[in-house]
PDB file of C-alpha atoms in Angstrom:
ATOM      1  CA  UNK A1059      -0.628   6.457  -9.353  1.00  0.00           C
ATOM      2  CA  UNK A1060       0.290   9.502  -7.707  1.00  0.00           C
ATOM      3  CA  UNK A1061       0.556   9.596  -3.888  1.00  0.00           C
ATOM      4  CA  UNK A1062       1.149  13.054  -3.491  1.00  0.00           C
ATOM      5  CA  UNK A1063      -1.176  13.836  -0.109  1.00  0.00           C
ATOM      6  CA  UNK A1064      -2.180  10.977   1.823  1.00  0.00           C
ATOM      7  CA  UNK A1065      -5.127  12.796   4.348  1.00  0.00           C
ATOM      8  CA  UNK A1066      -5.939  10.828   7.765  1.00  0.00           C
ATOM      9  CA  UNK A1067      -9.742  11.205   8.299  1.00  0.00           C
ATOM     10  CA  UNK A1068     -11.467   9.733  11.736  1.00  0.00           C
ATOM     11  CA  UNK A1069     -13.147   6.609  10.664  1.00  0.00           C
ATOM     12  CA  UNK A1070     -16.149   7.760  13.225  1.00  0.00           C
ATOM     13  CA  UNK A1071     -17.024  10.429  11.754  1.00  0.00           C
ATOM     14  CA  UNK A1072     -18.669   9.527   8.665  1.00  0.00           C
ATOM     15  CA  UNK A1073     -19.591  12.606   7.300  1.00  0.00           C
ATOM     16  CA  UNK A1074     -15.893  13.884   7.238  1.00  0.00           C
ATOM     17  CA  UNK A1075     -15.040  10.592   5.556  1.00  0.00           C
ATOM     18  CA  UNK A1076     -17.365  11.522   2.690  1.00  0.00           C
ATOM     19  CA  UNK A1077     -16.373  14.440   2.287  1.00  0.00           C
ATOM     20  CA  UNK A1078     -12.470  14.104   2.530  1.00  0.00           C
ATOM     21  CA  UNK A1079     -11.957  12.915  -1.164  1.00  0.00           C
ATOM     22  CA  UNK A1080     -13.212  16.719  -2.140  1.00  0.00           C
ATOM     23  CA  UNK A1081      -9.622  17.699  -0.597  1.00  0.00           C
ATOM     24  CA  UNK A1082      -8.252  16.949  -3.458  1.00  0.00           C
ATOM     25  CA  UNK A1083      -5.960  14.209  -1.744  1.00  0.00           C
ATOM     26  CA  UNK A1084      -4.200  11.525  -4.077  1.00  0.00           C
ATOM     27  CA  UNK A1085      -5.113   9.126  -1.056  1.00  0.00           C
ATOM     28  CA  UNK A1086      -7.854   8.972   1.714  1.00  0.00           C
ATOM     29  CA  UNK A1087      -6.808   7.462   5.020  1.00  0.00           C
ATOM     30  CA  UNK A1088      -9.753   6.696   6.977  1.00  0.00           C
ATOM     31  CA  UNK A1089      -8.323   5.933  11.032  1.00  0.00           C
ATOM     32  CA  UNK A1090      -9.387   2.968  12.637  1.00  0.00           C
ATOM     33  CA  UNK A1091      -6.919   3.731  15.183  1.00  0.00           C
ATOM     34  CA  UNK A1092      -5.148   6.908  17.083  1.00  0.00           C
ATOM     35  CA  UNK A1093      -8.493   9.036  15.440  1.00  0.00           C
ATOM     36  CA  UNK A1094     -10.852   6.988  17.440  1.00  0.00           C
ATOM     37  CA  UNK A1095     -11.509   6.235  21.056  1.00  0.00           C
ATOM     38  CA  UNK A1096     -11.504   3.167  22.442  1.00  0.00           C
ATOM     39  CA  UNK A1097     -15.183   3.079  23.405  1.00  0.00           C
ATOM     40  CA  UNK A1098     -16.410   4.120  20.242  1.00  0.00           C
ATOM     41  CA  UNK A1099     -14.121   1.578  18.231  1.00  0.00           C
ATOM     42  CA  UNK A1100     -17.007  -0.797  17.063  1.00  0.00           C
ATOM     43  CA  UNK A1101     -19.769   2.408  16.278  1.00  0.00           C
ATOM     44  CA  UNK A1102     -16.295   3.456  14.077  1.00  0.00           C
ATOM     45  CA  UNK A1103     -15.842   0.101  12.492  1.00  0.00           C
ATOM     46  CA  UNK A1104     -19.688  -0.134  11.605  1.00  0.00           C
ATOM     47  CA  UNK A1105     -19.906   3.100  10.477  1.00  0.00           C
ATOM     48  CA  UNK A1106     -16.957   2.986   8.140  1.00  0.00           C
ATOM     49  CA  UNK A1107     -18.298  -0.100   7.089  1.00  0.00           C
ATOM     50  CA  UNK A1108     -21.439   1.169   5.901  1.00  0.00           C
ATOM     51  CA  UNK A1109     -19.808   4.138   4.331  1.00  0.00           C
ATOM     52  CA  UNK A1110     -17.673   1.664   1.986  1.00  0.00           C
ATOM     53  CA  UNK A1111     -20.697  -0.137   0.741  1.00  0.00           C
ATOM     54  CA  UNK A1112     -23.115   2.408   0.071  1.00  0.00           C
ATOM     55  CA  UNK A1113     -22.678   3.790  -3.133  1.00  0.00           C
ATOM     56  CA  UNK A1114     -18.823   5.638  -1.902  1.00  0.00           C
ATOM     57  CA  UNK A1115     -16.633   5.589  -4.716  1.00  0.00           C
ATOM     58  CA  UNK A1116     -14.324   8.689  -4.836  1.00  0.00           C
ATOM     59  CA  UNK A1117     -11.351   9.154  -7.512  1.00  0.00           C
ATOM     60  CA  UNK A1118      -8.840   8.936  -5.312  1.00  0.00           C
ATOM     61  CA  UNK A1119      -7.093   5.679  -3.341  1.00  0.00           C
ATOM     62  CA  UNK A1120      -8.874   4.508  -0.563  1.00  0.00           C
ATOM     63  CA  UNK A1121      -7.426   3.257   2.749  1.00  0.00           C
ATOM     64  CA  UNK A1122      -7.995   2.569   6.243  1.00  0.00           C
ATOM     65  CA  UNK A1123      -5.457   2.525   8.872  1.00  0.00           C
ATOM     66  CA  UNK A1124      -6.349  -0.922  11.028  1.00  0.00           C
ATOM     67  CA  UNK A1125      -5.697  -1.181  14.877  1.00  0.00           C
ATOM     68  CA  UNK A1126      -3.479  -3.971  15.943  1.00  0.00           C
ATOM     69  CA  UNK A1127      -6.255  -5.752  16.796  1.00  0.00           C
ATOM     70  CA  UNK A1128      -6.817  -6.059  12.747  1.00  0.00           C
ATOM     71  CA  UNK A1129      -8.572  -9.651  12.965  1.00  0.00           C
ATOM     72  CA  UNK A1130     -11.560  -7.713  14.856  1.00  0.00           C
ATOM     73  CA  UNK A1131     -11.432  -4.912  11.822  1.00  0.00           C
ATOM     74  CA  UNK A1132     -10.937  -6.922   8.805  1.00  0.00           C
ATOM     75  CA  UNK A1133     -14.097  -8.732  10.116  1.00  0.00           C
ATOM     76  CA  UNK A1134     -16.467  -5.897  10.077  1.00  0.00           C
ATOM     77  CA  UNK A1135     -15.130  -3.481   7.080  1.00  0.00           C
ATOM     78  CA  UNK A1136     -14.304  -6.326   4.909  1.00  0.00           C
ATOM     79  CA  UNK A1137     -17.491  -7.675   4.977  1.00  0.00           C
ATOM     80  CA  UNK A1138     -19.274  -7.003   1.593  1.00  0.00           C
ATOM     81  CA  UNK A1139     -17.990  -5.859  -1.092  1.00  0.00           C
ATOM     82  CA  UNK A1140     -15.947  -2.556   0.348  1.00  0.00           C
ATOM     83  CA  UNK A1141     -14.654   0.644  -2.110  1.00  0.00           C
ATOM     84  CA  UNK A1142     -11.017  -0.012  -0.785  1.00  0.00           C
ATOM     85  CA  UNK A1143      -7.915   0.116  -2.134  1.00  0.00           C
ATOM     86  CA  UNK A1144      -5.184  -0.403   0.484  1.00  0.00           C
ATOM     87  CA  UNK A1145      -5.242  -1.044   4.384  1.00  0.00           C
ATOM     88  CA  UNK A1146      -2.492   1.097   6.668  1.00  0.00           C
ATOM     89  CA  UNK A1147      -0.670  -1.039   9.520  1.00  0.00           C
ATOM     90  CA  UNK A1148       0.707   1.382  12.172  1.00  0.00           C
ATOM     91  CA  UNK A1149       3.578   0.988  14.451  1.00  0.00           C
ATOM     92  CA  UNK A1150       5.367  -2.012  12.140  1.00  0.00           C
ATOM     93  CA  UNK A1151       8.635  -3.544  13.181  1.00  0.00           C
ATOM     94  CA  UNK A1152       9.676  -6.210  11.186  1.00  0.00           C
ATOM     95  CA  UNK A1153       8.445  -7.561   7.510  1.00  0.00           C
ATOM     96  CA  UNK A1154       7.093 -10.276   9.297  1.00  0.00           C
ATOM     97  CA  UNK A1155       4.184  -7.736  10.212  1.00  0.00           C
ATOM     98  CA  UNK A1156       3.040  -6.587   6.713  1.00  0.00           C
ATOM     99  CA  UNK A1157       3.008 -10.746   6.264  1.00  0.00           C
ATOM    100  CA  UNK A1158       0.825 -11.339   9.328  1.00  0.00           C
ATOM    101  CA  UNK A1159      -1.283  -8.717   7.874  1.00  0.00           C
ATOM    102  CA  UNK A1160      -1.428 -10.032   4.050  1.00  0.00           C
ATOM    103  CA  UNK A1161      -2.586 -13.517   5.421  1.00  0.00           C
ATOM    104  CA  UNK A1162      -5.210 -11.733   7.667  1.00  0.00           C
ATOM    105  CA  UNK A1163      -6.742 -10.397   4.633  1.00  0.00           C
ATOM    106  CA  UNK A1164      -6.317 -13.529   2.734  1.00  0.00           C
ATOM    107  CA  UNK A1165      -7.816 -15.352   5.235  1.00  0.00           C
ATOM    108  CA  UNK A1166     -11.169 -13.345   3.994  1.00  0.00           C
ATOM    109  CA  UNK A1167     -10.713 -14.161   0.403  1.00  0.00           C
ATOM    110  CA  UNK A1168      -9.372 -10.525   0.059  1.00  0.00           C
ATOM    111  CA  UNK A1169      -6.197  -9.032  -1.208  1.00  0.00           C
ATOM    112  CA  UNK A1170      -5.331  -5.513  -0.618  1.00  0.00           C
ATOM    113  CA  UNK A1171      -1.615  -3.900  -0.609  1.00  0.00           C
ATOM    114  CA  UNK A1172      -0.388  -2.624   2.957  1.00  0.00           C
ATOM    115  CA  UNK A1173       1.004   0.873   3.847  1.00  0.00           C
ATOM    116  CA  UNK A1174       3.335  -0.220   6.135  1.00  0.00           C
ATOM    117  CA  UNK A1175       3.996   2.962   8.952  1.00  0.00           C
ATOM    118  CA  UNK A1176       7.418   3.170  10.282  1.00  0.00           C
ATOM    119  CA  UNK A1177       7.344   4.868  13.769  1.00  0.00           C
ATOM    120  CA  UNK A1178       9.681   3.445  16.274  1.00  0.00           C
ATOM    121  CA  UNK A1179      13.329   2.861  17.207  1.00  0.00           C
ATOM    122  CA  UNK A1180      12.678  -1.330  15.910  1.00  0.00           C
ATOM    123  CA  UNK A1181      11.047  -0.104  12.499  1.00  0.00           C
ATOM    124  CA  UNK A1182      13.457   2.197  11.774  1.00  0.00           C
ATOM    125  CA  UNK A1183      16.348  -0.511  11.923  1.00  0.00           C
ATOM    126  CA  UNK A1184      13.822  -3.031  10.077  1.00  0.00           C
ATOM    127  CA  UNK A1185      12.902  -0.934   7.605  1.00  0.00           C
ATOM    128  CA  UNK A1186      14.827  -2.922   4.551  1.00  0.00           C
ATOM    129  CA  UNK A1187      12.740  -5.788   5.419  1.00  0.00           C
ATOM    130  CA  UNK A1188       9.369  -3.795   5.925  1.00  0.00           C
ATOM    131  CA  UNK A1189      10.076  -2.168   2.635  1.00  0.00           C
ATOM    132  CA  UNK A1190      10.625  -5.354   1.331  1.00  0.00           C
ATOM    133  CA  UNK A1191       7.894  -7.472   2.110  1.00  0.00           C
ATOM    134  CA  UNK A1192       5.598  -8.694  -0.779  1.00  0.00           C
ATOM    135  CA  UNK A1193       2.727  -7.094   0.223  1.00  0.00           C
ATOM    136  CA  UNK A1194       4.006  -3.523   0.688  1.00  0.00           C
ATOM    137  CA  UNK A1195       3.322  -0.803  -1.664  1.00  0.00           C
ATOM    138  CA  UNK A1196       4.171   2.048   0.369  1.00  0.00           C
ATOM    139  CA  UNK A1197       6.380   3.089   3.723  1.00  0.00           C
ATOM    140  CA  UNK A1198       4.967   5.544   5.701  1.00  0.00           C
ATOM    141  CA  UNK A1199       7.530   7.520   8.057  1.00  0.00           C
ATOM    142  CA  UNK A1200       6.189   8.834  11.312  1.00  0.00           C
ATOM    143  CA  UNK A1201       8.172  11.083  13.305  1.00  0.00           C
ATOM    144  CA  UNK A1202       5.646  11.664  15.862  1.00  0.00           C
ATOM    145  CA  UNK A1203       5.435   8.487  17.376  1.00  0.00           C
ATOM    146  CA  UNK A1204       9.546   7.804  16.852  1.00  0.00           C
ATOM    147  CA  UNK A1205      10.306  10.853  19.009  1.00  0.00           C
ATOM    148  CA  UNK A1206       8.142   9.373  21.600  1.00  0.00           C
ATOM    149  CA  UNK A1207      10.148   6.068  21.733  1.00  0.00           C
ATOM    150  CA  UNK A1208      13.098   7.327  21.400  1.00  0.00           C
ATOM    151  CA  UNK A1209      12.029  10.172  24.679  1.00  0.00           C
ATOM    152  CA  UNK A1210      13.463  13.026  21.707  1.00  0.00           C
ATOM    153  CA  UNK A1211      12.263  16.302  21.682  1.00  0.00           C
ATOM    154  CA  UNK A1212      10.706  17.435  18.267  1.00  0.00           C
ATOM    155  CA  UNK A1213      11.951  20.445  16.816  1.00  0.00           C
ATOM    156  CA  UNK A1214      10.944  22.549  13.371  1.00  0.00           C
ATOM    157  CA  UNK A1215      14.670  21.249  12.007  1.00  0.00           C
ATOM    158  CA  UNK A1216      13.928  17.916  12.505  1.00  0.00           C
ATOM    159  CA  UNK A1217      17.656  17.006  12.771  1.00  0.00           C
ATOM    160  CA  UNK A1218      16.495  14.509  15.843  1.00  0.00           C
ATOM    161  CA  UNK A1219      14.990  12.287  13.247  1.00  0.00           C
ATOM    162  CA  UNK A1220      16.460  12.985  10.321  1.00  0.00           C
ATOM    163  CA  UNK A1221      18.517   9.311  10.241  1.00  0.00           C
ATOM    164  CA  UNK A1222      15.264   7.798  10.189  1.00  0.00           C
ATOM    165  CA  UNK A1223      13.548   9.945   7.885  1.00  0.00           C
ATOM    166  CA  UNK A1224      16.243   9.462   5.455  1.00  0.00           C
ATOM    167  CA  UNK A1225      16.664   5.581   5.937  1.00  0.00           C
ATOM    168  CA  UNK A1226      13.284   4.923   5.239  1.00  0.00           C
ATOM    169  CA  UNK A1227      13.192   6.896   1.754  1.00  0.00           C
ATOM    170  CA  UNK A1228      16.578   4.835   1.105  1.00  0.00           C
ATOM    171  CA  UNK A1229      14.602   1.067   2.063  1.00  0.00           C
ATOM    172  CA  UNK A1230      11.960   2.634  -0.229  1.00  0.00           C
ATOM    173  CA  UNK A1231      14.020   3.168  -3.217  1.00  0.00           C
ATOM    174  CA  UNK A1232      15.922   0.098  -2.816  1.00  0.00           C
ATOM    175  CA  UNK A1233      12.695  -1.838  -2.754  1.00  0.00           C
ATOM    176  CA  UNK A1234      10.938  -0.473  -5.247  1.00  0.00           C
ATOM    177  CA  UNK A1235       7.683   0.693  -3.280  1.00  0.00           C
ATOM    178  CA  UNK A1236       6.575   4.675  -2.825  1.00  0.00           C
ATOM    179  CA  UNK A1237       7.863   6.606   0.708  1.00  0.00           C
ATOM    180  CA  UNK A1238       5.701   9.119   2.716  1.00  0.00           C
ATOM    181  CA  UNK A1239       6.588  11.410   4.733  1.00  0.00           C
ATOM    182  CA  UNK A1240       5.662  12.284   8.301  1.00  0.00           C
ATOM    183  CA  UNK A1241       2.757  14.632   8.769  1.00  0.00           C
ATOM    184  CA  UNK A1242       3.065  18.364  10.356  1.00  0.00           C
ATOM    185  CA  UNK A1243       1.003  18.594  12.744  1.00  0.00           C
ATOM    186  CA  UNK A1244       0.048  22.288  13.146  1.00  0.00           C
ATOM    187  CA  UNK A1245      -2.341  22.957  11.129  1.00  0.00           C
ATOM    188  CA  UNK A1246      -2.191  26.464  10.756  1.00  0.00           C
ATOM    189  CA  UNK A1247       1.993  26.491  10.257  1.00  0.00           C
ATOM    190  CA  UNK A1248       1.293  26.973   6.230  1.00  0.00           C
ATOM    191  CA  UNK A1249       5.110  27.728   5.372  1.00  0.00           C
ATOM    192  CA  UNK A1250       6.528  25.082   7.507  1.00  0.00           C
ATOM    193  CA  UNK A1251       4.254  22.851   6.117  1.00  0.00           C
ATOM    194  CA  UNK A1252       5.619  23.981   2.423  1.00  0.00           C
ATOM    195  CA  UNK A1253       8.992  23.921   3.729  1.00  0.00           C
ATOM    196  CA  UNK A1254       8.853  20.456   4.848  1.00  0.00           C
ATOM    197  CA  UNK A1255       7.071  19.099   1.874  1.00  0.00           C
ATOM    198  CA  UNK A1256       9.991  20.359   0.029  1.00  0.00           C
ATOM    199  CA  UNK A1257      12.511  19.298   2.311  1.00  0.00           C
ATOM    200  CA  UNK A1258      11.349  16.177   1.657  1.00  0.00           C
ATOM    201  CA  UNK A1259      10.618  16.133  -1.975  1.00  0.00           C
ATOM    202  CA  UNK A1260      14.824  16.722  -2.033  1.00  0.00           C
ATOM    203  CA  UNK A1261      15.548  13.843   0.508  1.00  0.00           C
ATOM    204  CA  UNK A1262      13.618  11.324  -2.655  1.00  0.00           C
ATOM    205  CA  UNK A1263       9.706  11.493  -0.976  1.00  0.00           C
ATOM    206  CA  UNK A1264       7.281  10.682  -3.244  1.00  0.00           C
ATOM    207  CA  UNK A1265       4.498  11.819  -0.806  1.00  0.00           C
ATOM    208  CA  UNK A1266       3.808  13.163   2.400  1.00  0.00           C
ATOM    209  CA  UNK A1267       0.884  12.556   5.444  1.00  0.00           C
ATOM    210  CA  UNK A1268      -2.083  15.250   6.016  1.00  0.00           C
ATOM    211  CA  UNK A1269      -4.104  15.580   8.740  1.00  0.00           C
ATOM    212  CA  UNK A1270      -5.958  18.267   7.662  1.00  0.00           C
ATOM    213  CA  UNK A1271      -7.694  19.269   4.055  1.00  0.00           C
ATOM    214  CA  UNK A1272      -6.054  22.744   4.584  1.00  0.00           C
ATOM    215  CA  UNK A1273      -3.072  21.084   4.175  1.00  0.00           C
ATOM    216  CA  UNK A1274      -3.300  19.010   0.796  1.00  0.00           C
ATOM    217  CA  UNK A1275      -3.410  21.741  -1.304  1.00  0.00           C
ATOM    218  CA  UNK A1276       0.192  23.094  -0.355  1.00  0.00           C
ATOM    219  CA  UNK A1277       1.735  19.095  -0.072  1.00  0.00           C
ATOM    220  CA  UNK A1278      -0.068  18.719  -3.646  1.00  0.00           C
ATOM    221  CA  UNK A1279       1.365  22.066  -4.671  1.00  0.00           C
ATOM    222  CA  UNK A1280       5.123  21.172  -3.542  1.00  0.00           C
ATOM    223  CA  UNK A1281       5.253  17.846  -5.311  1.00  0.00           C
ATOM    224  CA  UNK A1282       4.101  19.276  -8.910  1.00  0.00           C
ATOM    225  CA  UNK A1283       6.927  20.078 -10.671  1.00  0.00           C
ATOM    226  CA  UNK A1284       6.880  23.698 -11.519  1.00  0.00           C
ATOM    227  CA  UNK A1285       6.831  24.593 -15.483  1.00  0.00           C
ATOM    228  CA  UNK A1286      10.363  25.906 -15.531  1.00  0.00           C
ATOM    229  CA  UNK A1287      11.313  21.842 -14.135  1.00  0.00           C
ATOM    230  CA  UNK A1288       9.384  20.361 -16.794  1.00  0.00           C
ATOM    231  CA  UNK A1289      10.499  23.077 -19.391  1.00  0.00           C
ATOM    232  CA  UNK A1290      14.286  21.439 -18.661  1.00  0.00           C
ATOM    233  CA  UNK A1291      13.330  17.821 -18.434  1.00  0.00           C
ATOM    234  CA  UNK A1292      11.680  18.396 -21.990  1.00  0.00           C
ATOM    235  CA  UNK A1293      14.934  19.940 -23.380  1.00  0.00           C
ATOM    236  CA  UNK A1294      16.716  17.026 -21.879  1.00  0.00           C
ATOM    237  CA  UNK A1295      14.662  14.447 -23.293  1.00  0.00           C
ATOM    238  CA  UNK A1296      14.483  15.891 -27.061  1.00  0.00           C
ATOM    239  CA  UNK A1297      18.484  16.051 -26.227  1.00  0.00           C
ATOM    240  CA  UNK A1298      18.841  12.775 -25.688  1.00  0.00           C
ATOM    241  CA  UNK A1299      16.497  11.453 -28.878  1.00  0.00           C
ATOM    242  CA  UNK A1300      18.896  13.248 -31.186  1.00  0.00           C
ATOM    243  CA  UNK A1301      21.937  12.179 -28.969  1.00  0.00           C
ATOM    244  CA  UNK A1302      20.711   8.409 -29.276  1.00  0.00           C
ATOM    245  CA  UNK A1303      20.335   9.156 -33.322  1.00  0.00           C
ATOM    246  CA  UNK A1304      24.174  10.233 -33.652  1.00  0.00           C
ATOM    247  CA  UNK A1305      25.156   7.824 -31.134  1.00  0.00           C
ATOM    248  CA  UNK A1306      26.734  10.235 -28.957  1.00  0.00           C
ATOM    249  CA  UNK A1307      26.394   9.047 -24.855  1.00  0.00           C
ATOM    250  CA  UNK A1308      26.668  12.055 -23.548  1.00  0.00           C
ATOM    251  CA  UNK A1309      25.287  15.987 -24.867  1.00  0.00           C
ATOM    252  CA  UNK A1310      24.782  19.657 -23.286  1.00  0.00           C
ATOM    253  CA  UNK A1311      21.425  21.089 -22.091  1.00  0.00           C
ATOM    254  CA  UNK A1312      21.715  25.038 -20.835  1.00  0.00           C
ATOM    255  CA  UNK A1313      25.728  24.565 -20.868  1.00  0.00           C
ATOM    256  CA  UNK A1314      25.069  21.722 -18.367  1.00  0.00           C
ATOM    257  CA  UNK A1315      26.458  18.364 -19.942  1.00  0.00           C
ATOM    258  CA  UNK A1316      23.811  15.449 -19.112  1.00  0.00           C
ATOM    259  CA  UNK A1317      24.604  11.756 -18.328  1.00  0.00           C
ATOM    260  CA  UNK A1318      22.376   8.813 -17.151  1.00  0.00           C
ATOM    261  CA  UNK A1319      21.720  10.201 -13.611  1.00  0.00           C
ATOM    262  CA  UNK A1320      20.361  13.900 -15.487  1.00  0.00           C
ATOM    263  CA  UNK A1321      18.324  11.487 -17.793  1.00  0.00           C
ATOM    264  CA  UNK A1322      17.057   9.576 -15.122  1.00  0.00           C
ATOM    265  CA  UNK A1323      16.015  12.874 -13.109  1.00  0.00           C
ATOM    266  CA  UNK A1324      14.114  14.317 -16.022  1.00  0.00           C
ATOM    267  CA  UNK A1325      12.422  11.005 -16.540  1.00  0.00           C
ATOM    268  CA  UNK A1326      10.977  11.221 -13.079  1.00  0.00           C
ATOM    269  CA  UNK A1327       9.756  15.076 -13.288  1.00  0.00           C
ATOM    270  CA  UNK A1328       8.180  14.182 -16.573  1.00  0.00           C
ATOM    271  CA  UNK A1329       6.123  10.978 -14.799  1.00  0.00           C
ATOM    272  CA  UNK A1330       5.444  13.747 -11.461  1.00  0.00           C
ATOM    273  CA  UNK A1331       3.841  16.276 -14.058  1.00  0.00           C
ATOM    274  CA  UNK A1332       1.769  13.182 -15.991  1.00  0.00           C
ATOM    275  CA  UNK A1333       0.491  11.432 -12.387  1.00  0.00           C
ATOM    276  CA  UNK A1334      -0.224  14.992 -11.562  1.00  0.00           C
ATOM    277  CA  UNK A1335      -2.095  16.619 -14.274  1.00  0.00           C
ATOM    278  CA  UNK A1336      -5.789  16.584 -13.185  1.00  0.00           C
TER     279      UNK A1336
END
């Protein structure tokens, strides 16, 4: 499935919640935890609850991004029979976590993958094993929170989290599971936004974080592969069938001679353009 936009939505206000899937977002984050206050954490929990029982069933993913007090969440939204496809554990430091969290849900005859978020100094250097856990189908990178623990200053470069940003799309690969990217978080900065979806496309993202519906239109727009892209990846794979039927490893596309790695690439912007297509 394509995770193109993954859009945070408070999980106390309801009527945003319903109406977030109209974004257009690949995934739907509803926030159990830095959206909502403290004092209004169980009106949030029963709300959300009630929203994912009654007759809510959007085409897209559905998630919710649990507190760390999860035992106290899982008991009120998994109550039922919830539309839910995935639960979000923030601030995760070690595999062991995304396990703590799988046997949580167990323990209420459930099953649901985990988005593990990657946000601090620890998860960053833990990040193989987070990736790697059996219950992770996506890592989440969160620069916001990492600049806090580390005491860095964020800039529009990003260069004082780029290590981390890039060795989290690296644990991704190597484990097999999908990488987001960290969200921008003015709302109004539309070509930084673009920028940095791209940016990150390049580093190997398959995804990036929203926290506004403004903004899933130009993440969605940045990872669909333009026509000209799939044009190529076409004329690569037609290159390769007749290739294969003369028995010749390698051939030319556009003067450009094509080996494995090419292949691979135009496999992937061929999948992109299929997960993508409304």
């Amino acid at each position: 499935m394509a995770r193109r936009s993954v859009l945070f939505t408070p999980a106390d206000r309801p009527e945003m919640c319903r109406k977030a899937p109209d974004s257009g977002a690949d995934v739907v984050v509803f926030d159990l935890e830095d959206a909502v206050a403290p004092a209004r954490m169980d009106e949030a929990r029963d709300a959300l609850a009630d929203l994912l029982t009654t007759g809510f069933d959007p085409d897209c993913e559905v998630c919710v991004r649990v507190t760390w007090e999860y035992d106290a969440d899982l008991d009120v939204i998994l109550d039922g029979d919830p539309r839910l496809d995935a639960l979000m554990l923030p601030k995760v430091e070690r595999g062991e976590d995304v396990a703590a969290l799988a046997d949580a849900i167990a323990a209420h005859d459930a099953a649901y993958p985990v988005f593990a978020l990657i946000e601090t100094a620890a998860g960053v250097l833990a990040a193989d094993t987070i990736a790697a856990a059996d219950a992770t189908t996506a890592v989440c990178f969160g620069a916001e929170d990492l600049a806090a623990d580390l005491g860095a200053r964020r800039t529009d470069a990003g260069t004082e989290v780029l290590y981390a940003r890039e060795r989290t799309v690296l644990t991704a690969s190597a484990a097999g599971v999908d990488a987001i990217d960290t969200l921008v978080t003015d709302i109004d900065a539309t070509e930084h936004l673009r920028e940095d979806a791209e940016l990150a496309l390049d580093l190997g993202y398959d995804g990036k974080l929203a926290i506004h519906p403004a903004q899933v239109a130009v993440i969605n727009d940045a990872y669909t592969p333009a026509d000209e892209r799939i044009a190529w990846a076409e004329r690569v794979l037609d290159a390769k069938a007749e290739a294969d039927a003369e028995g010749r490893g390698v051939f030319r596309v556009d003067g450009e001679m094509i080996d494995a790695p090419l292949i691979a690439q135009a496999e992937r912007v061929l999948d992109r353009a299929r997960t993508d297509d409304p």
